[in-house]
mmCIF file of C-alpha atoms in Angstrom:
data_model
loop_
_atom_site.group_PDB
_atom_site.id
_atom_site.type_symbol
_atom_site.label_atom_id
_atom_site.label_comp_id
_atom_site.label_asym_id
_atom_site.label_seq_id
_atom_site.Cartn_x
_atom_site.Cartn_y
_atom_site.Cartn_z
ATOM 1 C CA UNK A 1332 32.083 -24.365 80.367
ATOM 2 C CA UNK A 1333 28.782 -25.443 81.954
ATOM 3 C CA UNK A 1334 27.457 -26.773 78.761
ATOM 4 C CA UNK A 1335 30.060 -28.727 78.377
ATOM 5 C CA UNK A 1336 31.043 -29.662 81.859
ATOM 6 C CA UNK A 1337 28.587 -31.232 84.357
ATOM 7 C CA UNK A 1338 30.603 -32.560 87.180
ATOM 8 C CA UNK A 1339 32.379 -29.684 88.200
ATOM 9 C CA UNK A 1340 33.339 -31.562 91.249
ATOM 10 C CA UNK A 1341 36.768 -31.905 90.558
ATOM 11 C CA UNK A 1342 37.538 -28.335 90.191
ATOM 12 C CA UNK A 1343 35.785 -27.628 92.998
ATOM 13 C CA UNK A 1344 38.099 -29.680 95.164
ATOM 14 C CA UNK A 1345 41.299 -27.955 93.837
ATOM 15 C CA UNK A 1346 43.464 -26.649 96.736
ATOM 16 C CA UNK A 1347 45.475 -25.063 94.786
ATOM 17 C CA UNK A 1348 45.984 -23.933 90.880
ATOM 18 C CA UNK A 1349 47.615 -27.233 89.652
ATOM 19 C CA UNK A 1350 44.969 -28.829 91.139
ATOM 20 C CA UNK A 1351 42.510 -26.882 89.592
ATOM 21 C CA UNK A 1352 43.852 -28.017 85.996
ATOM 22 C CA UNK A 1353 44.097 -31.775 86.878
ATOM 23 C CA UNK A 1354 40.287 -31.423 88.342
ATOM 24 C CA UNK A 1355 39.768 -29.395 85.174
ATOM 25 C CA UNK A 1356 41.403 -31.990 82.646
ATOM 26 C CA UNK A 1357 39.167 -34.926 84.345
ATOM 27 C CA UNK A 1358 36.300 -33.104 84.118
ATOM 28 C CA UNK A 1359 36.140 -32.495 80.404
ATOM 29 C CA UNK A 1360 37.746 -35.955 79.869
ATOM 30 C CA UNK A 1361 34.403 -37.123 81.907
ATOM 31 C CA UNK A 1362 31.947 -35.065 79.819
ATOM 32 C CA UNK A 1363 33.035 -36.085 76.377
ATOM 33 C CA UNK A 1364 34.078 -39.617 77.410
ATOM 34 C CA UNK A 1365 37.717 -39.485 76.608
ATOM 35 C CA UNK A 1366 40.230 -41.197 77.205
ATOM 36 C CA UNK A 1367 42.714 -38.731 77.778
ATOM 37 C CA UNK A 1368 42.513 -34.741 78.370
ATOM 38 C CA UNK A 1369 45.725 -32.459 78.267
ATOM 39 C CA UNK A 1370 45.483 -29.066 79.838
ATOM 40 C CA UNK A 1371 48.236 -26.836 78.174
ATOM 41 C CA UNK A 1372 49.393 -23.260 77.992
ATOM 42 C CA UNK A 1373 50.732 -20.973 75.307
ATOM 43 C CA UNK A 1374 53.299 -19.279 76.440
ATOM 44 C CA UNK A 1375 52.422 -15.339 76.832
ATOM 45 C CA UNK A 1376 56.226 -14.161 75.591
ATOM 46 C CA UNK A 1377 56.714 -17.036 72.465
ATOM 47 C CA UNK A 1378 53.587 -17.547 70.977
ATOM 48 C CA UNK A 1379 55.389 -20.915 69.589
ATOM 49 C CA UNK A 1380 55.849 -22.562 72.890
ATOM 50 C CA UNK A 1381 53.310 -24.867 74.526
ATOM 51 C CA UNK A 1382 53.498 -26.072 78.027
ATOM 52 C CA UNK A 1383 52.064 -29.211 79.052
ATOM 53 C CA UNK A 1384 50.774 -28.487 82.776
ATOM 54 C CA UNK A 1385 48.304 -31.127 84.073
ATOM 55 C CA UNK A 1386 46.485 -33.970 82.395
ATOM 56 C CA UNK A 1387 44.414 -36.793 82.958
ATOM 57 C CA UNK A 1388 44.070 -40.633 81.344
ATOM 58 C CA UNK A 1389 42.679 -43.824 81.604
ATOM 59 C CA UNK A 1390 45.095 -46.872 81.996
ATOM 60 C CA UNK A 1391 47.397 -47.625 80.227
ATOM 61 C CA UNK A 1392 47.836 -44.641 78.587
ATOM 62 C CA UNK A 1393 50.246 -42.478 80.159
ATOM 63 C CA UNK A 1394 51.541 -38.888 80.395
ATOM 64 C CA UNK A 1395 54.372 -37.310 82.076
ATOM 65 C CA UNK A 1396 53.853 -35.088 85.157
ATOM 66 C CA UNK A 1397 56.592 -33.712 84.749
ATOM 67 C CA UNK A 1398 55.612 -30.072 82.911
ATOM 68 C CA UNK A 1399 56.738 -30.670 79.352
ATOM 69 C CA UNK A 1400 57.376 -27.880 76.520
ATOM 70 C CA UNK A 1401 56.835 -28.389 72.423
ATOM 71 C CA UNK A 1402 57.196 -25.811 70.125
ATOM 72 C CA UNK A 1403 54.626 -25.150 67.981
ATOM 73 C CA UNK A 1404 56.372 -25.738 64.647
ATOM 74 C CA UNK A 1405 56.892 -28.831 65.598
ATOM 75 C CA UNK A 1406 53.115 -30.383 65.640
ATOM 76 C CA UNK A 1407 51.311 -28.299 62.664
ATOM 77 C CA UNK A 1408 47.941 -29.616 63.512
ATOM 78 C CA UNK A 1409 48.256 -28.544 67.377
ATOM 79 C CA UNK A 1410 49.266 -24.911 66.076
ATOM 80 C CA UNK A 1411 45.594 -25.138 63.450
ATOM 81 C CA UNK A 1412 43.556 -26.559 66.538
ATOM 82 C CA UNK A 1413 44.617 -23.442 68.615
ATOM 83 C CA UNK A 1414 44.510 -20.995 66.130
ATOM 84 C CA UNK A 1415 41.003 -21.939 65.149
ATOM 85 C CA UNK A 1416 39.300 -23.243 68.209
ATOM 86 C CA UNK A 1417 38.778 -26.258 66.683
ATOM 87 C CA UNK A 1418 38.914 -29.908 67.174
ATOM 88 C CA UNK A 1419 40.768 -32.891 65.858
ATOM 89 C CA UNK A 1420 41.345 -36.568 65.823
ATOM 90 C CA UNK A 1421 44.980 -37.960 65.691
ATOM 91 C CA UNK A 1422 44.894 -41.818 64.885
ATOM 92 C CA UNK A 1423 48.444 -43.785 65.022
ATOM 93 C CA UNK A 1424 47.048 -45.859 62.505
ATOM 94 C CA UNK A 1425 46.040 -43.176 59.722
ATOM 95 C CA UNK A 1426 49.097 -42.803 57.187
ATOM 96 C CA UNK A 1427 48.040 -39.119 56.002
ATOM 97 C CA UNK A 1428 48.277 -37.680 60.033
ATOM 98 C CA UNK A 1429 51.145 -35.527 61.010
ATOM 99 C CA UNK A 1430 53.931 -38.195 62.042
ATOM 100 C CA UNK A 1431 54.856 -35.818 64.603
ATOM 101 C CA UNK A 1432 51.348 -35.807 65.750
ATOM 102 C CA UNK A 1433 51.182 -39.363 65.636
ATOM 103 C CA UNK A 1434 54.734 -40.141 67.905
ATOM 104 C CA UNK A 1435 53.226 -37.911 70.205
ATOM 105 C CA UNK A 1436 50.312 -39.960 70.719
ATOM 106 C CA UNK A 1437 52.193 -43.269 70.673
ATOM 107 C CA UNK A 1438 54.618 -42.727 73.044
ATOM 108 C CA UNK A 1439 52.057 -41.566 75.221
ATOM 109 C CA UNK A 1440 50.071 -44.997 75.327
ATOM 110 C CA UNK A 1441 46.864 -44.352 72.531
ATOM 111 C CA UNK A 1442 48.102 -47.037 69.993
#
């Protein structure tokens, strides 16, 4: 994570463990100059549930702090990503991405 993540000032400041993952999410959205970072878990019992638990974004995009739950099947690109440990680019505007992929980013202000 060092590599990757300077400023570990954020996390560093956490009181507490959702403030660890919002210091966490704003730290790697620093380092690679995002605009937007979304710390989730997979859920230890149902491999096919992610839950959304802390996030960060520049204005105006916007997420919901409330926690949020998707099910795998539902975003096919999100399910690769994980599986591989790899990284992707979802653009509203490209015809051949997932349209589930693409609501999701949408509705959450990138478009």
């Amino acid at each position: 994570m060092s590599e990757l993540v300077h400023d570990l000032t954020p996390m560093q400041e956490a009181e507490d463990i959702p403030e660890l993952f919002a210091g966490l999410a704003r730290a790697v959205m620093n380092a690679v100059a995002a605009d937007a970072c979304l710390v989730s878990l997979l859920d230890g019992e149902n491999r096919d549930i992610l839950k959304d638990i802390s996030g960060a974004v520049l204005p105006p995009a916007r997420l919901n702090t409330v926690a949020q739950e998707y099910s795998l099947s539902d975003y096919p690109l999100t399910r690769r990503v994980i599986e591989t440990v790899s990284s992707e680019e979802i653009s509203i505007n490209d015809p051949e991405a997932d349209p589930a992929e693409r609501i999701f980013v949408r509705d959450h202000g990138f478009g």
